[in-house]
Coordinates of C-alpha atoms and ligand atoms in Angstrom, one line a residue:
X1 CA -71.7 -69.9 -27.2
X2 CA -68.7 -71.0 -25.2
X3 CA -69.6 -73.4 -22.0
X4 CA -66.9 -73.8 -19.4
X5 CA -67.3 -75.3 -15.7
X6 CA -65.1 -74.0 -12.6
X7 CA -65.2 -74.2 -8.8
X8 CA -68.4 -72.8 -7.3
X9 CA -67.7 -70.0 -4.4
X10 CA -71.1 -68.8 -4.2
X11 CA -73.9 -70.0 -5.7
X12 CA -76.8 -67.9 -7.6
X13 CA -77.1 -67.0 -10.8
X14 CA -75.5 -63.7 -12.7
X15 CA -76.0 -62.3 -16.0
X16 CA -74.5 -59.5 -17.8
X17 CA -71.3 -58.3 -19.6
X18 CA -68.0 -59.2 -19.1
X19 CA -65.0 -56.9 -17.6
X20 CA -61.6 -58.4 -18.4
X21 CA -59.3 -57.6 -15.4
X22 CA -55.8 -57.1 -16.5
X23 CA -53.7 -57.6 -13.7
X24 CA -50.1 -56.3 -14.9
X25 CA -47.9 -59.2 -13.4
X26 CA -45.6 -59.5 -16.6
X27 CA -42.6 -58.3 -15.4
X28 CA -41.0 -55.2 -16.9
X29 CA -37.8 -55.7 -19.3
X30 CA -34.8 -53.5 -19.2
X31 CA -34.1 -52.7 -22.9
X32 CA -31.8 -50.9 -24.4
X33 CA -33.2 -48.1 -26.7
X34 CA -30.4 -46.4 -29.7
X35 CA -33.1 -43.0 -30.0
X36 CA -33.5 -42.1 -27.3
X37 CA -35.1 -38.8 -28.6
X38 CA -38.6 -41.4 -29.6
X39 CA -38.3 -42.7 -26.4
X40 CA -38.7 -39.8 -24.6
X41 CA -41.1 -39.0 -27.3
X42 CA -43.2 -42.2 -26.2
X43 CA -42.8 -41.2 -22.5
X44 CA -44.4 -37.3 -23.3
X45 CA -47.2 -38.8 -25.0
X46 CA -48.2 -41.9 -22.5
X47 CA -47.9 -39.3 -19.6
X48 CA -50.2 -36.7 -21.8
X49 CA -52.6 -40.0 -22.5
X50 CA -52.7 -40.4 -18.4
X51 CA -53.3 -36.9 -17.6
X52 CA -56.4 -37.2 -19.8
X53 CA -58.0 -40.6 -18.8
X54 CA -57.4 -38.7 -15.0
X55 CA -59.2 -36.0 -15.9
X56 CA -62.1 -38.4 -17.4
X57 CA -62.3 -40.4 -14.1
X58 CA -62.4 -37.2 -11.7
X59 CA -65.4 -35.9 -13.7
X60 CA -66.5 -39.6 -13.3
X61 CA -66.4 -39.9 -10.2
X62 CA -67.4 -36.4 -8.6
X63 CA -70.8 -37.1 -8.8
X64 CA -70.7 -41.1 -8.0
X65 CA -68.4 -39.9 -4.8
X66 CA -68.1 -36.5 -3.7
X67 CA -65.3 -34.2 -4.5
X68 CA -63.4 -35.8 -1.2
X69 CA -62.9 -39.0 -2.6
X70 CA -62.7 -37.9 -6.2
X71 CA -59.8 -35.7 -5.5
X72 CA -57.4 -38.5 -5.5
X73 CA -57.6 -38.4 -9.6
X74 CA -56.3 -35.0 -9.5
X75 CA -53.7 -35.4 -6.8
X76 CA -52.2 -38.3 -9.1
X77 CA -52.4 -35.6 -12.2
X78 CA -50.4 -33.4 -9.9
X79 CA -47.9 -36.4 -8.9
X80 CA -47.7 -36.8 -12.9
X81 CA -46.8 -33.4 -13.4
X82 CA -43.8 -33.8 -10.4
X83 CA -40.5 -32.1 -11.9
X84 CA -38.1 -34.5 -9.9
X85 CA -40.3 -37.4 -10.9
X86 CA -40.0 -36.7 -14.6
X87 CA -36.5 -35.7 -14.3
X88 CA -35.9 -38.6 -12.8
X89 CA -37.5 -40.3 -15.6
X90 CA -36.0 -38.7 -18.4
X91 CA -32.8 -38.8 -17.2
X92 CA -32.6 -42.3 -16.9
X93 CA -34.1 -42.9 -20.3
X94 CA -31.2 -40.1 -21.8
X95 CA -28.1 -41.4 -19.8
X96 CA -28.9 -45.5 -19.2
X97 CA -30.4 -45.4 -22.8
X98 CA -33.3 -47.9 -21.4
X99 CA -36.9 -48.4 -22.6
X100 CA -39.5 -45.7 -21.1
X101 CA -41.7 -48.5 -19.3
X102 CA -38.5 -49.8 -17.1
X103 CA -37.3 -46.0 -16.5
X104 CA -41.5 -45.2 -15.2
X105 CA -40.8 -48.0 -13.4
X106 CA -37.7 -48.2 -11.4
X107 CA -38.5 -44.0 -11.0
X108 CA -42.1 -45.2 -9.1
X109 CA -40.5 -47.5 -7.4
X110 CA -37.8 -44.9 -6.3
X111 CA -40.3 -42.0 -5.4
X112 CA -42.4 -44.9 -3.7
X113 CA -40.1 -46.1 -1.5
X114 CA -38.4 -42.4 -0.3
X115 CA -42.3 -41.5 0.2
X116 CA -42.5 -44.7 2.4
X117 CA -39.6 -43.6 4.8
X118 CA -40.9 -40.0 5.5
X119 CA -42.1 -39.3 9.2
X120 CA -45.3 -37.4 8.1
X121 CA -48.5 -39.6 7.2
X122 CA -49.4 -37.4 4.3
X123 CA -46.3 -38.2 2.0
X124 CA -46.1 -41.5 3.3
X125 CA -49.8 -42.0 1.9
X126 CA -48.4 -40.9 -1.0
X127 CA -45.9 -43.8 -2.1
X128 CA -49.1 -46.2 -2.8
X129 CA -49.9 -43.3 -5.6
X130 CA -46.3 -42.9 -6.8
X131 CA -46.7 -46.6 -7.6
X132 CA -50.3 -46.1 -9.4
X133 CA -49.3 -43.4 -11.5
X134 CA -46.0 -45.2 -12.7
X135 CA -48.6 -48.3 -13.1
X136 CA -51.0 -46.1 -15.6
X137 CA -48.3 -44.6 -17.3
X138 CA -46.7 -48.3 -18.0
X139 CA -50.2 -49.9 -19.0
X140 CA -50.6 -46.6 -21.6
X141 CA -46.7 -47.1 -22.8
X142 CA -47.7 -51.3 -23.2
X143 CA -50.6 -50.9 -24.6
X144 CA -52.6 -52.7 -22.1
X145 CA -55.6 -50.7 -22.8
X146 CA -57.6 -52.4 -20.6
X147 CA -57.5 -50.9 -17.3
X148 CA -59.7 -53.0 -15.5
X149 CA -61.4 -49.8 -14.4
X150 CA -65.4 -50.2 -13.6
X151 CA -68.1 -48.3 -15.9
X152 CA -71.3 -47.5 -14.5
X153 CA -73.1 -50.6 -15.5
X154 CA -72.6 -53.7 -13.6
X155 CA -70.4 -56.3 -14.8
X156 CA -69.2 -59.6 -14.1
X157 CA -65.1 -59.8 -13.7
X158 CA -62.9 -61.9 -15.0
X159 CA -59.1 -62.2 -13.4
X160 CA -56.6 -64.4 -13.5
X161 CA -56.2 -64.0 -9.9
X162 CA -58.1 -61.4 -7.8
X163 CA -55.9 -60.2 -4.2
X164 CA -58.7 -59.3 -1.3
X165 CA -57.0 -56.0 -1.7
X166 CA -58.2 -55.5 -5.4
X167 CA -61.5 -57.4 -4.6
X168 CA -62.1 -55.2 -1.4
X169 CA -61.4 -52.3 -3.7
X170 CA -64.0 -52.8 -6.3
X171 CA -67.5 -51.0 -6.2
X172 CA -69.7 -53.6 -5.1
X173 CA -72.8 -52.0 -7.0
X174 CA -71.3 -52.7 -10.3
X175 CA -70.7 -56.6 -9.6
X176 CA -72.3 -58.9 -10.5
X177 CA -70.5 -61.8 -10.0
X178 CA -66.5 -62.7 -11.1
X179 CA -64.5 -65.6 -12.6
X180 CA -61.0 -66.4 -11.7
X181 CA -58.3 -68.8 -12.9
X182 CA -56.6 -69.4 -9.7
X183 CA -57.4 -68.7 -6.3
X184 CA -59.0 -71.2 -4.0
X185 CA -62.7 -71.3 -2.2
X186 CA -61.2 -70.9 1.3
X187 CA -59.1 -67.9 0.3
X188 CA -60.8 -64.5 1.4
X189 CA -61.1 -63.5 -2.2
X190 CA -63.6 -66.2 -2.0
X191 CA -64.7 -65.4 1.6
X192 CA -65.7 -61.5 0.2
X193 CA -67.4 -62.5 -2.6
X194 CA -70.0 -65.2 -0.1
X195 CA -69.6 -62.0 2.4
X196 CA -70.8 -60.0 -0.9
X197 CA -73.2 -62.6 -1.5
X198 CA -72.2 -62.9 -5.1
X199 CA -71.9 -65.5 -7.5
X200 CA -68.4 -66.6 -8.3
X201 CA -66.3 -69.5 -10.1
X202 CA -63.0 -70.3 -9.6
X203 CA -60.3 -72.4 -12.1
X204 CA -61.8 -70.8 -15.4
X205 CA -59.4 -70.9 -18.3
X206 CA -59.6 -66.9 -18.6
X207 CA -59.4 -64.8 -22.0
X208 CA -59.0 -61.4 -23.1
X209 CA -61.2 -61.6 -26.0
X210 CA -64.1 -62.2 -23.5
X211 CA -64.1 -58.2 -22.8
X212 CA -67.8 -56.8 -23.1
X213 CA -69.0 -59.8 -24.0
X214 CA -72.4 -61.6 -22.8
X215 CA -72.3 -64.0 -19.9
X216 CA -74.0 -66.1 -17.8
X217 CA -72.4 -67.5 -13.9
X218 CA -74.4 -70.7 -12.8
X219 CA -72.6 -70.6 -9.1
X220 CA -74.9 -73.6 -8.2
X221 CA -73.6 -75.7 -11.1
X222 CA -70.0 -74.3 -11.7
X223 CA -71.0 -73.3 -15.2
X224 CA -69.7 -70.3 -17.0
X225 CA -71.3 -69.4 -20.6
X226 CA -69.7 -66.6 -22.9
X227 CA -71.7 -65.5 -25.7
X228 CA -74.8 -67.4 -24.7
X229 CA -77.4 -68.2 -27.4
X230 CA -81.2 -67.2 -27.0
X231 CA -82.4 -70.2 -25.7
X232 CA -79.6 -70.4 -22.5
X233 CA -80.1 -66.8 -22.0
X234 CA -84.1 -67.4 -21.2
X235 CA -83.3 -70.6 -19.4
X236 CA -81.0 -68.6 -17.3
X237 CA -83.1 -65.8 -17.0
X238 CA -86.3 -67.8 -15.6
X239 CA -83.5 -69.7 -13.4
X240 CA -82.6 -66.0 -12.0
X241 CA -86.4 -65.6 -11.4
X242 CA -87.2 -68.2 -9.4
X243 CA -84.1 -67.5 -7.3
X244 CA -85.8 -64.2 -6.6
X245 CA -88.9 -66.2 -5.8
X246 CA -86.6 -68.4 -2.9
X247 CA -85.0 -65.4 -1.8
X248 CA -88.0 -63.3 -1.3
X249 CA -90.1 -66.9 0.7
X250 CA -86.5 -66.2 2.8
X251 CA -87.9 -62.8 3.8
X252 CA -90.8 -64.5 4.9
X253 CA -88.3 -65.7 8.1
X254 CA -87.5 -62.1 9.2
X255 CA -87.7 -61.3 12.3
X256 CA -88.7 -64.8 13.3
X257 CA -86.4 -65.8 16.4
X258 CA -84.1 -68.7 15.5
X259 CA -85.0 -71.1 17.9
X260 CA -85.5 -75.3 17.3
X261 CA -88.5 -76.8 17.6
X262 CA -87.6 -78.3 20.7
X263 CA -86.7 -74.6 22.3
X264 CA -82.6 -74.8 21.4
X265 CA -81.9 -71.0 20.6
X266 CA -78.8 -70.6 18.2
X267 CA -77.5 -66.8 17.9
X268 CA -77.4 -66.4 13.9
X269 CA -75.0 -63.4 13.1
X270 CA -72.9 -62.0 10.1
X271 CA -69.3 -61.9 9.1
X272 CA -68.7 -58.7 7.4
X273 CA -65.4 -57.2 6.1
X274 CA -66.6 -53.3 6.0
X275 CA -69.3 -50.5 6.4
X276 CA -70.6 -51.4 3.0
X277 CA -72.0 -55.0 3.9
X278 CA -74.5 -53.5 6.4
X279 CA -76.4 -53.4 3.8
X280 CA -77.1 -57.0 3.7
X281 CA -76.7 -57.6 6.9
X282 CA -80.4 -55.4 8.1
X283 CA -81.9 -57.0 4.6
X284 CA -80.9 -61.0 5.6
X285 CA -82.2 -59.9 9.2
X286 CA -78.8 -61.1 11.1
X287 CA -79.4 -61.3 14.9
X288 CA -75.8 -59.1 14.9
X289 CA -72.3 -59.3 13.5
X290 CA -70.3 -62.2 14.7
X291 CA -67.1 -61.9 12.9
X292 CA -66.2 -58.0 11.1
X293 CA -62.8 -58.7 9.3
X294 CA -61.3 -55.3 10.3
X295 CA -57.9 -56.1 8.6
X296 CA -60.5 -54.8 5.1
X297 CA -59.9 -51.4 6.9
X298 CA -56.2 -51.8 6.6
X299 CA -56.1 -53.2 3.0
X300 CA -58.6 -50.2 1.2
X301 CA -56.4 -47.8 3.0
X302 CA -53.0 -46.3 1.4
X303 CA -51.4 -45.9 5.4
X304 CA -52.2 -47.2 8.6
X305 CA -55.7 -46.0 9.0
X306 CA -55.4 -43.5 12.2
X307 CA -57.4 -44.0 15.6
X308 CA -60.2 -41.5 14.6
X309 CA -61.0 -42.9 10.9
X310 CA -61.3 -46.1 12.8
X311 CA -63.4 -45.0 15.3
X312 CA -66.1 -43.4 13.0
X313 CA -66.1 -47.0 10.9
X314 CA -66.7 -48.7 14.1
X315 CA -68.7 -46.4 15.6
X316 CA -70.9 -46.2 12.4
X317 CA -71.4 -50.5 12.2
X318 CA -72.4 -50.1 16.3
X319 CA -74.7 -47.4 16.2
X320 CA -76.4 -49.1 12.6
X321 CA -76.6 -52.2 15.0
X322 CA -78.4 -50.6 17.3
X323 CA -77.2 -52.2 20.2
X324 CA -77.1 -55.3 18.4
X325 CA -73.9 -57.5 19.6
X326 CA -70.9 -55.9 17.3
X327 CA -68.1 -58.4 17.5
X328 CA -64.8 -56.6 15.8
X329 CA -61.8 -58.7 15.1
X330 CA -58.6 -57.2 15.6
X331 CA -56.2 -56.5 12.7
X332 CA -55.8 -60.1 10.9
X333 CA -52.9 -59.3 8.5
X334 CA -50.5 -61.4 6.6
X335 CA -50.2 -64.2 4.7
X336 CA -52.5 -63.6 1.8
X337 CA -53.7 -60.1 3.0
X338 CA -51.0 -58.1 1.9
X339 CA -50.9 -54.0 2.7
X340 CA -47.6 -52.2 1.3
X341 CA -46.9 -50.0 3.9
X342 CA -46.3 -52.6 6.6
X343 CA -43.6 -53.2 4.9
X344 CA -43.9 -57.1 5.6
X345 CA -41.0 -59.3 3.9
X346 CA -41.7 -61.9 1.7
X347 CA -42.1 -65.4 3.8
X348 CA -41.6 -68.8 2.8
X349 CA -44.5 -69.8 4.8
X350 CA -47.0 -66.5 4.5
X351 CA -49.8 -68.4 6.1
X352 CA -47.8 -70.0 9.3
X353 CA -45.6 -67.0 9.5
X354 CA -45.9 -63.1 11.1
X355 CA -49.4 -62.1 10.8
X356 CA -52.3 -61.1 12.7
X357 CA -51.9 -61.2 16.5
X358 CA -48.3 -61.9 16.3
X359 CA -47.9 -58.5 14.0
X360 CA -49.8 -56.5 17.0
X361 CA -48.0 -58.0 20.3
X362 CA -44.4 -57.2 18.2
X363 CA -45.7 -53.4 17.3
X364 CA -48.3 -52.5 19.9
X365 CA -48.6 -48.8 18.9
X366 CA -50.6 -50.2 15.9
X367 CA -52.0 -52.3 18.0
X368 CA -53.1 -49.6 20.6
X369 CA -54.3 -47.3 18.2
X370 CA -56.8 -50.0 16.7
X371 CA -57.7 -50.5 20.7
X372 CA -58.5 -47.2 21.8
X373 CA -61.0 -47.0 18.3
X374 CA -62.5 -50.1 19.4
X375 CA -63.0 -49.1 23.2
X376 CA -63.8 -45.3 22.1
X377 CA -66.8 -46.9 19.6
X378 CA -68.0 -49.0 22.5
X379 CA -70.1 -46.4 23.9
X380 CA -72.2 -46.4 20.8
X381 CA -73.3 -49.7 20.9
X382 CA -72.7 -53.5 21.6
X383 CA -69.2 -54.0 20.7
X384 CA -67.0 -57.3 21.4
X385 CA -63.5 -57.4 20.7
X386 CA -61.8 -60.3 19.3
X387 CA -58.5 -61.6 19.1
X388 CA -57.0 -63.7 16.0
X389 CA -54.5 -66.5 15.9
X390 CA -54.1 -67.3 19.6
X391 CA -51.9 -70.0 20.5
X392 CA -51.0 -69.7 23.9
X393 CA -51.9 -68.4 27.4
X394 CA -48.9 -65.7 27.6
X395 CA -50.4 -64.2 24.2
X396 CA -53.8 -63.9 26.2
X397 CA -52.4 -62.0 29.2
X398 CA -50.2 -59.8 27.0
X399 CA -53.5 -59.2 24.9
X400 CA -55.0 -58.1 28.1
X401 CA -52.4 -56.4 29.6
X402 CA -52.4 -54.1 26.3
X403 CA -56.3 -53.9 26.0
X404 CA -56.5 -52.8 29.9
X405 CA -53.8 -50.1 29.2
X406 CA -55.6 -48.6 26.3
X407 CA -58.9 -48.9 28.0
X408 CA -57.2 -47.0 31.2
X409 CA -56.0 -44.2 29.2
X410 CA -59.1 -43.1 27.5
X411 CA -60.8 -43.6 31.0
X412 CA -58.0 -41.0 32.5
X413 CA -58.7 -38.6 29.6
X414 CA -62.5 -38.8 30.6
X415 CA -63.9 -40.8 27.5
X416 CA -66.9 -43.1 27.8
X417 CA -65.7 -46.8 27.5
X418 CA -68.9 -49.2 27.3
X419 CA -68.9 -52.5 28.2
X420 CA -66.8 -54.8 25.9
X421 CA -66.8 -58.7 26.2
X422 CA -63.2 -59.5 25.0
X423 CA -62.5 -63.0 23.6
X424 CA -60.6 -65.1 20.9
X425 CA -60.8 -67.1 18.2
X426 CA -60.2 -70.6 18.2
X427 CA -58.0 -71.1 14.7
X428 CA -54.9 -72.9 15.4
X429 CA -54.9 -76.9 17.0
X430 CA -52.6 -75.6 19.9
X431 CA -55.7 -73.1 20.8
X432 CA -58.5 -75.9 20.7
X433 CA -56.2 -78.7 22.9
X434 CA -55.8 -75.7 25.4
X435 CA -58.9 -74.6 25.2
X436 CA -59.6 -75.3 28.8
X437 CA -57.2 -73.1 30.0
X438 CA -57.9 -69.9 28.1
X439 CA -61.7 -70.3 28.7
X440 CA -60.9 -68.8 32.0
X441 CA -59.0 -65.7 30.3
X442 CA -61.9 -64.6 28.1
X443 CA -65.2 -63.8 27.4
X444 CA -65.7 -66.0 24.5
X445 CA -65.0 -68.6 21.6
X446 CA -65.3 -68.1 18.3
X447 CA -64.0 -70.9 16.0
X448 CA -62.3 -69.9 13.2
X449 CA -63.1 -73.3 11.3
X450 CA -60.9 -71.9 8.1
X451 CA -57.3 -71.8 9.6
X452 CA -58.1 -74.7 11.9
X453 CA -58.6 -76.9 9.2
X454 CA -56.2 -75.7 7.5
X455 CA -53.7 -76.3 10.2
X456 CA -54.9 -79.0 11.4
X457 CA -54.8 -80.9 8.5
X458 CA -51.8 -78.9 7.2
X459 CA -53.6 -78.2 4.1
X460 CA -52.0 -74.8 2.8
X461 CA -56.2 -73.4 2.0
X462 CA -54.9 -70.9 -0.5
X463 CA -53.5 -73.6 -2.6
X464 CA -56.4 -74.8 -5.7
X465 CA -54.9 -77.9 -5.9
X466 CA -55.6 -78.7 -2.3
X467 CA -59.4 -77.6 -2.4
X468 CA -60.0 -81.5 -2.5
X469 CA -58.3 -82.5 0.2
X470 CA -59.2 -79.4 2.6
X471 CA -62.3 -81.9 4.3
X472 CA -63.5 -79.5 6.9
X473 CA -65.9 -82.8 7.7
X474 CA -62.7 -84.2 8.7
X475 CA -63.0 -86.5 12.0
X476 CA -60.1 -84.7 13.4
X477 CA -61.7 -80.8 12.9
X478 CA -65.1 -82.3 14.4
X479 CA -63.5 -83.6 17.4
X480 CA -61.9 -80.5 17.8
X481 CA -65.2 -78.4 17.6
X482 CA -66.8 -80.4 19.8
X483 CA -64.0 -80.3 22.4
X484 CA -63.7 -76.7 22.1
X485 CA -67.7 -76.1 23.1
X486 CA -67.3 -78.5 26.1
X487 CA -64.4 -76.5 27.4
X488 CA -66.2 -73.3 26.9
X489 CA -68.9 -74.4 28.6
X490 CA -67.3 -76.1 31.7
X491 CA -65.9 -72.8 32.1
X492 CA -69.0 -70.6 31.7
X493 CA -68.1 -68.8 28.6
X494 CA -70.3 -69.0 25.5
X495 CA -69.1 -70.1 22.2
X496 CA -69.8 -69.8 18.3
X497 CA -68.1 -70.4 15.3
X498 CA -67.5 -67.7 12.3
X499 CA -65.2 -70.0 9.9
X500 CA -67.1 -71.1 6.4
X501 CA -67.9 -74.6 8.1
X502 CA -70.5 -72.6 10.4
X503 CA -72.6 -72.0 7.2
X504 CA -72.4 -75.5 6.0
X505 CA -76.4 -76.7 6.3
X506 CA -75.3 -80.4 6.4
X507 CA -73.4 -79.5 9.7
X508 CA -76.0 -77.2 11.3
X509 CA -77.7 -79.9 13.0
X510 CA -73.9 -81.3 14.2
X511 CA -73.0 -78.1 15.8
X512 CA -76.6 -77.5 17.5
X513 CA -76.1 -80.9 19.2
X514 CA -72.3 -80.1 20.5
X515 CA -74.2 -76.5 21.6
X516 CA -72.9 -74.3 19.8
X517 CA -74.3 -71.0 20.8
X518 CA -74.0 -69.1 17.8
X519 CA -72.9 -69.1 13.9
X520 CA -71.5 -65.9 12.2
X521 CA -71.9 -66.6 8.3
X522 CA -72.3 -65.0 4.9
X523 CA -75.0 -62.5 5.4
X524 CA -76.6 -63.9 2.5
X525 CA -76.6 -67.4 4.3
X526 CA -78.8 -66.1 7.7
X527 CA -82.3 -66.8 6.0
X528 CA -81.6 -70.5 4.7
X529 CA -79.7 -71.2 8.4
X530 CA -82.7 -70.2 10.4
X531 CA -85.1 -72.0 8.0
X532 CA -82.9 -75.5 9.0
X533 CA -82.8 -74.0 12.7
X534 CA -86.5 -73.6 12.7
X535 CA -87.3 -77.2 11.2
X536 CA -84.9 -79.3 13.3
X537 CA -86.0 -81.1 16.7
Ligands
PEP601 C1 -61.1 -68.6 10.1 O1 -59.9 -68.8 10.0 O2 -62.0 -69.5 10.1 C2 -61.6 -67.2 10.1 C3 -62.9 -66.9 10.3 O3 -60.8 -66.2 9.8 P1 -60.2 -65.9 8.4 O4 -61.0 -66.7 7.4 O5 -60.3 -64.4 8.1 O6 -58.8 -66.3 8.4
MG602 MG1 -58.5 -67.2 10.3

């Protein structure tokens, strides 16, 4: 038995086998090759091994996912097959005399990025899968057997690093809980897997050698076990047990209203990143969704997702609401949420640089589109829209002047638009010290208490290192809270907050003083939050 302790990111308790997660970040070496005959050799043969494992995965698939979705494993056989692509390929391999893994390669890259600059959305879709194929043909041609790829029976990951694309990616039914080396528990890696509501580590010393093997996750503790004997396995397994017990005396609260003993109401809600996390949003009984990440959209998809996908994802979180308040956040991309096609350039400073709101004001027909899905869905439901990274009054009134146009245009075309409150979130310190001023320009507050720590402490919250310092207790983030409510209230306006801190029990009392009106957390948070709600003064 091998006993290891990390960083907790959620707490609760996860058994079962281990899937190493190779993440190819080795870079791939230009070599030169004298035969080149065995190196196109190697090339035939790694290709031939892709086609196959292809094959495997669509008949894998079909049933778990429809022949829609399991489609994709036969368009990338088809992409594999591409004459120019292997011509490409092989001529580079014959003429530069280089090593097959740098000729896939650079020819992915190449077929990627002419795919990328098309006008038509289908082949532009198509230069994420020019990359996956040269990826799988690499990983064959390496020997990196592993995949990373997902069986059928749930596992519990282990990375190096995990990107919220690749974690956003992964079918949640078959995770149990993950282990990282780096990462930190403010990043949105960490974020999805509270969302997710499953345990997870951070800062484990990761091996290979740990594929398929036994383990346990003690989230609460920040213990990780490989290979655990007998006795740890049943200690763990009555541990798991009574966590049931808790969770189920939890259900016990649903439906209750959450409501102090003195008559204080306090909206609970979730913070959700897609369609999938409904789920446990209806099973933790939230009063509605405060905060839905939309920028998830964005990441799972291979293009900008177009007005009418985003419509029906909307559409289908309002109408499994119910007329339950909806609040959507507009696209929040950038710094570590990273989508190829945007075509973003690297930054210096990702996470105080061109993202989010400052992304959509600079190309509004993204922007727009995203608009018009949110307004069109608002006739199915309770939907609020919400705007990221404010940090100043001429962003507000370009917001608007954008959101009114959009609104206008489906009105003129005769679509129903239904009521949408519009508001902000209050992330950055220049937003809370004028918080007075845009109360008058919106609908509502929500305080993003992630980003305003981090900027307000200028703590950099994807940085491990910094996880000790990143107080979000800090004097200077409370006084900024507190402020922020006061503000929102002279002005009429009500306010909540959807960053971590609004899950943090020792706070809950804190924030129901300063009157905060609502807190979007973790689904998997509601039930323990409205227990403290219900027992306080
Ligand atoms: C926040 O910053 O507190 C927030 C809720 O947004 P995100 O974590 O997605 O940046
Ligand atoms: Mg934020």
């Amino acid at each position: 038995m091998e006993k290891y302790t990390g960083k907790t990111v959620f707490n609760g308790i996860a058994i079962g086998r281990i899937l190493y997660y190779a993440k190819e970040q080795e870079p791939i070496v230009r070599k030169r090759i004298e035969d080149t005959e065995v190196e196109l050799l190697r090339y035939e043969q790694a290709k031939e091994t892709a086609v196959k494992q292809l094959r495997e995965l669509y008949e894998k698939a079909l049933p778990e996912v429809g022949e829609v979705n399991a489609q994709i494993f036969e368009v990338h056989s088809m992409l594999l097959e591409d004459e120019d692509y292997n011509e490409s390929v092989t001529n580079m391999i014959r003429s530069q005399k280089v090593n097959a893994e740098y000729a896939v390669t650079k020819a992915g890259e190449h077929f990627a990025e002419m795919f990328s600059n098309m006008d038509d959305a289908y082949f532009r879709g198509r230069a994420a899968d020019m990359k996956d194929i040269s990826e799988r043909v690499t990983r064959i041609l390496l020997g990196r057997e592993n995949t990373g790829e997902m069986g059928t029976e749930p596992v519990i990951v282990a990375a190096e690093d995990l990107a919220p694309s690749e974690t956003v990616k992964m079918d949640k039914s078959k995770l149990l809980g993950f282990v990282t080396r780096f990462g930190s528990i403010n990043s949105h890696t960490a974020i999805l897997a509270r969302t997710m509501s499953i345990p997870a580590l951070i800062g484990i010393e990761i091996k290979k050698e740990w594929d398929k093997k036994q383990a346990i996750i003690d989230g609460k503790e920040g213990i990780f076990y490989v290979d655990p004997d007998e006795a740890t396995l049943l200690e763990y397994r009555k541990k798991k047990e009574k966590e049931e017990e808790r969770k189920r005396l939890y259900q016990t609260l649903k439906g209750k209203e959450t409501v102090t003993r003195s008559g204080k109401k306090v909206r609970l809600y979730a913070n959700i990143g897609n369609v999938a996390d409904l789920a446990t949003v209806l099973l933790n009984d939230a009063e509605g969704i405060g905060l839905f990440r939309s920028e998830f959209l964005y990441l799972e998809s291979k293009d900008y997702p177009t007005e009418e996908e985003q419509f029906q994802v909307y559409k289908r979180v309002a109408e499994t609401m119910a007329g339950k308040k909806v609040i959507i956040r507009t696209l929040d991309i950038g710094a570590d949420k990273q989508a190829d096609y945007f075509g973003l350039e690297k930054e210096e400073n990702p996470a105080m640089g061109f993202r989010a709101i400052r992304i959509c004001l600079a190309r509004p027909e993204i922007f727009k589109t995203q608009l018009r899905a949110l307004f069109r869905a608002s006739a199915y439901g309770t939907i609020s829209i919400m705007y990221p990274m404010i940090t100043s009054l001429e962003e507000v009134r370009q917001i608007r002047r954008l959101s009114m146009e959009a609104r206008q245009e489906l009105e003129a075309a005769g679509i129903t638009v239904g009521q949408v409150e519009e508001g902000i979130m209050i992330e950055t310190p220049a937003a809370a010290l004028i918080s007075d001023q845009l109360a008058k320009e919106v609908d509502f507050f929500s305080i993003g208490t992630n980003d305003l720590t981090q900027y307000t402490l200028a703590i950099d919250r994807q940085n491990p290192s910094l996880d000790e310092f990143y107080n979000a207790h800090h004097e200077a983030v409370l006084r900024m809270i507190h402020m922020v409510a006061q503000n929102a209230h002279a002005a009429g306006i009500w306010v909540g907050i959807c960053g971590e801190l609004g899950a943090d029990m020792e706070l809950t009392e804190t924030f129901l003083e300063m009157g905060i009106d609502e807190l979007s957390v973790s689904p998997g948070y509601i039930l323990p939050i409205r227990k403290i709600i219900l027992d306080a003064k």
